[in-house]
PDB file of C-alpha atoms and ligand atoms in Angstrom:
ATOM      1  CA  MET A   1      -1.457 -69.450 -56.043  1.00  0.00           C
ATOM      2  CA  MET A   2       1.403 -71.233 -54.364  1.00  0.00           C
ATOM      3  CA  ASN A   3       4.866 -71.367 -55.879  1.00  0.00           C
ATOM      4  CA  SER A   4       5.124 -75.050 -56.770  1.00  0.00           C
ATOM      5  CA  ALA A   5       8.817 -75.201 -55.812  1.00  0.00           C
ATOM      6  CA  LEU A   6       7.827 -74.384 -52.253  1.00  0.00           C
ATOM      7  CA  GLN A   7       5.565 -77.388 -52.069  1.00  0.00           C
ATOM      8  CA  TYR A   8       8.524 -79.743 -52.289  1.00  0.00           C
ATOM      9  CA  PRO A   9      11.490 -80.542 -50.062  1.00  0.00           C
ATOM     10  CA  ILE A  10      14.886 -79.043 -50.935  1.00  0.00           C
ATOM     11  CA  PHE A  11      15.830 -81.808 -53.377  1.00  0.00           C
ATOM     12  CA  GLY A  12      12.736 -81.226 -55.567  1.00  0.00           C
ATOM     13  CA  SER A  13       9.675 -83.259 -56.509  1.00  0.00           C
ATOM     14  CA  GLU A  14      11.541 -86.553 -56.778  1.00  0.00           C
ATOM     15  CA  ILE A  15      14.925 -88.076 -55.982  1.00  0.00           C
ATOM     16  CA  GLN A  16      16.705 -91.350 -56.406  1.00  0.00           C
ATOM     17  CA  CYS A  17      16.501 -93.525 -53.314  1.00  0.00           C
ATOM     18  CA  PRO A  18      20.064 -93.707 -51.920  1.00  0.00           C
ATOM     19  CA  HIS A  19      19.559 -97.403 -51.202  1.00  0.00           C
ATOM     20  CA  CYS A  20      17.889 -98.841 -54.313  1.00  0.00           C
ATOM     21  CA  HIS A  21      18.360 -95.963 -56.797  1.00  0.00           C
ATOM     22  CA  GLN A  22      14.687 -96.034 -57.775  1.00  0.00           C
ATOM     23  CA  THR A  23      13.098 -92.672 -58.466  1.00  0.00           C
ATOM     24  CA  ILE A  24      10.917 -91.865 -55.497  1.00  0.00           C
ATOM     25  CA  PRO A  25       8.431 -89.007 -54.976  1.00  0.00           C
ATOM     26  CA  ALA A  26       8.288 -86.249 -52.421  1.00  0.00           C
ATOM     27  CA  LEU A  27       5.182 -85.940 -50.328  1.00  0.00           C
ATOM     28  CA  THR A  28       3.762 -82.501 -51.064  1.00  0.00           C
ATOM     29  CA  LEU A  29       4.054 -79.929 -48.273  1.00  0.00           C
ATOM     30  CA  THR A  30       6.438 -82.084 -46.236  1.00  0.00           C
ATOM     31  CA  ASP A  31      10.214 -82.635 -46.189  1.00  0.00           C
ATOM     32  CA  THR A  32       9.675 -86.324 -46.836  1.00  0.00           C
ATOM     33  CA  TYR A  33      10.416 -88.678 -49.735  1.00  0.00           C
ATOM     34  CA  LEU A  34       8.912 -92.106 -49.695  1.00  0.00           C
ATOM     35  CA  CYS A  35      10.507 -95.253 -51.129  1.00  0.00           C
ATOM     36  CA  PRO A  36       8.160 -98.251 -51.397  1.00  0.00           C
ATOM     37  CA  ARG A  37      11.022-100.511 -50.341  1.00  0.00           C
ATOM     38  CA  HIS A  38      12.970 -98.383 -47.871  1.00  0.00           C
ATOM     39  CA  GLY A  39      10.387 -96.131 -46.299  1.00  0.00           C
ATOM     40  CA  ALA A  40      10.699 -92.464 -45.469  1.00  0.00           C
ATOM     41  CA  PHE A  41      13.637 -90.163 -46.090  1.00  0.00           C
ATOM     42  CA  GLU A  42      13.550 -86.665 -44.655  1.00  0.00           C
ATOM     43  CA  ALA A  43      15.353 -83.695 -46.190  1.00  0.00           C
ATOM     44  CA  ASN A  44      16.852 -81.228 -43.744  1.00  0.00           C
ATOM     45  CA  PRO A  45      16.877 -77.735 -45.275  1.00  0.00           C
ATOM     46  CA  GLN A  46      19.342 -76.468 -42.639  1.00  0.00           C
ATOM     47  CA  THR A  47      22.081 -79.047 -43.210  1.00  0.00           C
ATOM     48  CA  GLY A  48      21.248 -80.005 -46.811  1.00  0.00           C
ATOM     49  CA  GLU A  49      21.195 -83.634 -45.745  1.00  0.00           C
ATOM     50  CA  LEU A  50      18.813 -86.466 -46.442  1.00  0.00           C
ATOM     51  CA  ILE A  51      18.101 -88.690 -43.461  1.00  0.00           C
ATOM     52  CA  HIS A  52      16.762 -92.222 -43.627  1.00  0.00           C
ATOM     53  CA  LEU A  53      14.331 -92.257 -40.729  1.00  0.00           C
ATOM     54  CA  GLN A  54      14.505 -95.990 -40.049  1.00  0.00           C
ATOM     55  CA  SER A  55      18.287 -96.304 -39.857  1.00  0.00           C
ATOM     56  CA  GLY A  56      19.280 -92.726 -39.020  1.00  0.00           C
ATOM     57  CA  ARG A  57      21.726 -92.734 -41.921  1.00  0.00           C
ATOM     58  CA  HIS A  58      22.638 -89.333 -43.335  1.00  0.00           C
ATOM     59  CA  TRP A  59      23.378 -88.560 -46.972  1.00  0.00           C
ATOM     60  CA  ARG A  60      24.583 -85.537 -48.897  1.00  0.00           C
ATOM     61  CA  ARG A  61      24.325 -85.085 -52.637  1.00  0.00           C
ATOM     62  CA  TRP A  62      27.044 -84.129 -55.104  1.00  0.00           C
ATOM     63  CA  ASP A  63      26.673 -84.231 -58.886  1.00  0.00           C
ATOM     64  CA  SER A  64      23.348 -86.147 -58.608  1.00  0.00           C
ATOM     65  CA  GLN A  65      24.932 -88.837 -56.429  1.00  0.00           C
ATOM     66  CA  TRP A  66      24.243 -89.543 -52.779  1.00  0.00           C
ATOM     67  CA  TYR A  67      27.142 -89.923 -50.408  1.00  0.00           C
ATOM     68  CA  ARG A  68      26.519 -91.501 -47.058  1.00  0.00           C
ATOM     69  CA  GLN A  69      27.894 -89.409 -44.183  1.00  0.00           C
ATOM     70  CA  HIS A  70      29.754 -91.644 -41.793  1.00  0.00           C
ATOM     71  CA  THR A  71      29.850 -91.453 -38.033  1.00  0.00           C
ATOM     72  CA  HIS A  72      31.981 -94.562 -37.501  1.00  0.00           C
ATOM     73  CA  PRO A  73      35.384 -95.432 -39.029  1.00  0.00           C
ATOM     74  CA  ASP A  74      34.165 -98.911 -40.031  1.00  0.00           C
ATOM     75  CA  GLY A  75      31.630 -97.364 -42.409  1.00  0.00           C
ATOM     76  CA  ILE A  76      34.343 -95.498 -44.301  1.00  0.00           C
ATOM     77  CA  ARG A  77      36.699 -98.452 -44.264  1.00  0.00           C
ATOM     78  CA  PHE A  78      34.011-100.728 -45.664  1.00  0.00           C
ATOM     79  CA  GLU A  79      33.186 -98.257 -48.426  1.00  0.00           C
ATOM     80  CA  ILE A  80      36.860 -97.916 -49.376  1.00  0.00           C
ATOM     81  CA  HIS A  81      37.247-101.687 -49.375  1.00  0.00           C
ATOM     82  CA  GLU A  82      34.332-102.037 -51.782  1.00  0.00           C
ATOM     83  CA  ALA A  83      35.748 -99.343 -54.087  1.00  0.00           C
ATOM     84  CA  LEU A  84      39.158-101.057 -54.102  1.00  0.00           C
ATOM     85  CA  ASP A  85      37.519-104.344 -55.061  1.00  0.00           C
ATOM     86  CA  LYS A  86      35.653-102.673 -57.886  1.00  0.00           C
ATOM     87  CA  LEU A  87      38.769-100.909 -59.140  1.00  0.00           C
ATOM     88  CA  TYR A  88      40.651-104.186 -59.101  1.00  0.00           C
ATOM     89  CA  THR A  89      38.020-105.983 -61.176  1.00  0.00           C
ATOM     90  CA  GLN A  90      38.166-103.097 -63.680  1.00  0.00           C
ATOM     91  CA  GLY A  91      41.877-103.777 -64.123  1.00  0.00           C
ATOM     92  CA  TYR A  92      43.320-100.966 -62.007  1.00  0.00           C
ATOM     93  CA  ARG A  93      45.516-100.864 -58.994  1.00  0.00           C
ATOM     94  CA  ALA A  94      45.020 -98.192 -56.356  1.00  0.00           C
ATOM     95  CA  THR A  95      48.146 -96.298 -55.370  1.00  0.00           C
ATOM     96  CA  ARG A  96      46.777 -93.897 -52.776  1.00  0.00           C
ATOM     97  CA  VAL A  97      43.636 -93.157 -50.777  1.00  0.00           C
ATOM     98  CA  ILE A  98      42.524 -89.577 -50.199  1.00  0.00           C
ATOM     99  CA  ILE A  99      39.997 -89.312 -47.363  1.00  0.00           C
ATOM    100  CA  ALA A 100      37.869 -86.203 -46.810  1.00  0.00           C
ATOM    101  CA  ARG A 101      39.458 -83.960 -44.206  1.00  0.00           C
ATOM    102  CA  ARG A 102      36.230 -83.823 -42.185  1.00  0.00           C
ATOM    103  CA  TYR A 103      36.889 -87.445 -41.178  1.00  0.00           C
ATOM    104  CA  LYS A 104      40.413 -86.821 -39.948  1.00  0.00           C
ATOM    105  CA  ASP A 105      39.562 -86.988 -36.244  1.00  0.00           C
ATOM    106  CA  LEU A 106      37.238 -89.930 -36.763  1.00  0.00           C
ATOM    107  CA  MET A 107      39.892 -91.937 -38.613  1.00  0.00           C
ATOM    108  CA  SER A 108      42.841 -91.119 -36.391  1.00  0.00           C
ATOM    109  CA  GLY A 109      43.710 -94.284 -34.531  1.00  0.00           C
ATOM    110  CA  TYR A 110      42.058 -96.472 -37.159  1.00  0.00           C
ATOM    111  CA  LEU A 111      44.761 -96.119 -39.767  1.00  0.00           C
ATOM    112  CA  GLU A 112      47.833 -98.301 -39.925  1.00  0.00           C
ATOM    113  CA  ARG A 113      51.001 -96.389 -39.163  1.00  0.00           C
ATOM    114  CA  SER A 114      54.267 -97.276 -40.757  1.00  0.00           C
ATOM    115  CA  THR A 115      57.017 -96.515 -38.264  1.00  0.00           C
ATOM    116  CA  PRO A 116      59.239 -93.653 -39.391  1.00  0.00           C
ATOM    117  CA  TRP A 117      62.286 -95.710 -38.383  1.00  0.00           C
ATOM    118  CA  ARG A 118      64.522 -94.162 -40.987  1.00  0.00           C
ATOM    119  CA  ASN A 119      64.020 -90.529 -40.051  1.00  0.00           C
ATOM    120  CA  GLY A 120      63.082 -91.036 -36.442  1.00  0.00           C
ATOM    121  CA  GLY A 121      60.495 -88.272 -36.743  1.00  0.00           C
ATOM    122  CA  GLY A 122      57.643 -88.356 -34.228  1.00  0.00           C
ATOM    123  CA  ASP A 123      54.393 -88.047 -36.155  1.00  0.00           C
ATOM    124  CA  ASN A 124      55.829 -88.269 -39.649  1.00  0.00           C
ATOM    125  CA  GLY A 125      55.080 -91.915 -40.236  1.00  0.00           C
ATOM    126  CA  ALA A 126      52.788 -92.293 -43.223  1.00  0.00           C
ATOM    127  CA  SER A 127      49.263 -93.476 -42.453  1.00  0.00           C
ATOM    128  CA  ARG A 128      48.056 -96.469 -44.381  1.00  0.00           C
ATOM    129  CA  LEU A 129      44.794 -98.251 -45.022  1.00  0.00           C
ATOM    130  CA  TYR A 130      44.723-101.705 -46.602  1.00  0.00           C
ATOM    131  CA  GLY A 131      48.421-101.170 -47.183  1.00  0.00           C
ATOM    132  CA  LEU A 132      47.878 -97.999 -49.236  1.00  0.00           C
ATOM    133  CA  PRO A 133      49.230 -94.571 -48.307  1.00  0.00           C
ATOM    134  CA  VAL A 134      46.493 -92.306 -46.945  1.00  0.00           C
ATOM    135  CA  GLU A 135      46.214 -88.553 -47.339  1.00  0.00           C
ATOM    136  CA  PHE A 136      43.503 -86.196 -46.238  1.00  0.00           C
ATOM    137  CA  SER A 137      41.756 -83.963 -48.764  1.00  0.00           C
ATOM    138  CA  PRO A 138      42.163 -80.191 -49.093  1.00  0.00           C
ATOM    139  CA  GLU A 139      39.823 -78.101 -46.959  1.00  0.00           C
ATOM    140  CA  ALA A 140      36.255 -78.070 -48.258  1.00  0.00           C
ATOM    141  CA  VAL A 141      36.360 -74.274 -48.642  1.00  0.00           C
ATOM    142  CA  ASP A 142      39.004 -74.787 -51.327  1.00  0.00           C
ATOM    143  CA  ASP A 143      37.152 -77.623 -53.036  1.00  0.00           C
ATOM    144  CA  PRO A 144      33.484 -77.924 -51.992  1.00  0.00           C
ATOM    145  CA  CYS A 145      33.043 -81.512 -53.139  1.00  0.00           C
ATOM    146  CA  TRP A 146      35.040 -82.529 -50.069  1.00  0.00           C
ATOM    147  CA  GLU A 147      32.125 -81.395 -47.927  1.00  0.00           C
ATOM    148  CA  VAL A 148      30.141 -84.235 -49.469  1.00  0.00           C
ATOM    149  CA  ILE A 149      32.237 -87.052 -50.928  1.00  0.00           C
ATOM    150  CA  ASN A 150      34.032 -89.398 -48.561  1.00  0.00           C
ATOM    151  CA  PHE A 151      37.217 -90.403 -50.347  1.00  0.00           C
ATOM    152  CA  ASP A 152      38.992 -90.697 -53.663  1.00  0.00           C
ATOM    153  CA  LEU A 153      41.369 -93.335 -54.995  1.00  0.00           C
ATOM    154  CA  GLU A 154      44.434 -92.664 -57.090  1.00  0.00           C
ATOM    155  CA  LYS A 155      44.953 -95.491 -59.505  1.00  0.00           C
ATOM    156  CA  GLU A 156      47.167 -96.883 -62.194  1.00  0.00           C
ATOM    157  CA  PRO A 157      46.559 -99.709 -64.679  1.00  0.00           C
ATOM    158  CA  GLY A 158      47.130-103.073 -63.046  1.00  0.00           C
ATOM    159  CA  VAL A 159      47.136-106.654 -64.176  1.00  0.00           C
ATOM    160  CA  PRO A 160      43.739-107.462 -65.722  1.00  0.00           C
ATOM    161  CA  VAL A 161      41.777-109.837 -63.569  1.00  0.00           C
ATOM    162  CA  ARG A 162      40.710-113.044 -65.232  1.00  0.00           C
ATOM    163  CA  TYR A 163      37.261-114.263 -64.463  1.00  0.00           C
ATOM    164  CA  PRO A 164      38.038-117.677 -62.871  1.00  0.00           C
ATOM    165  CA  TYR A 165      40.627-115.997 -60.666  1.00  0.00           C
ATOM    166  CA  PHE A 166      38.123-113.396 -59.565  1.00  0.00           C
ATOM    167  CA  ARG A 167      35.658-116.180 -58.722  1.00  0.00           C
ATOM    168  CA  LEU A 168      37.896-117.238 -55.874  1.00  0.00           C
ATOM    169  CA  PHE A 169      37.018-114.080 -54.002  1.00  0.00           C
ATOM    170  CA  GLU A 170      33.272-114.214 -54.368  1.00  0.00           C
TER     171      GLU A 170
HETATM  172 ZN1  LIG B   1      14.709 -97.527 -51.929  1.00  0.00          ZN
END
């Protein structure tokens, strides 16, 4: 008799589709999950990634959540922009962005640099994104979630957003 765990891809008999969050089944004896709306996703046992075959998007999972793995700075910037919007509507103000260290090379050149005019130091100018100070995460060996998640936002309570005001930005 076959060990039933071996019949399924690395993420088990079913997963949540990273796009629509529906529970979708694995196809037995393959590495494939099939979403009725988004088609086939393939698990890669070597990298621990899930790949959407149609778009070529890669995902990794942390704490039952999928995190898209970016290959272009615009993808990360867009995701951070969305998270800032969401934070704002929840009544918080972001004070700092922490981006996963694995994106450091990718993001260099895409961050705003404030000129270190006061100290005159070469590369000491703080990087910014959407006006917020940017830091890179600790190494993933020290904190494994940084192998998967893309960024984190530090926040503080802000001015609550009133609905009609928010409407202006829809
Ligand atoms: Zn789907």
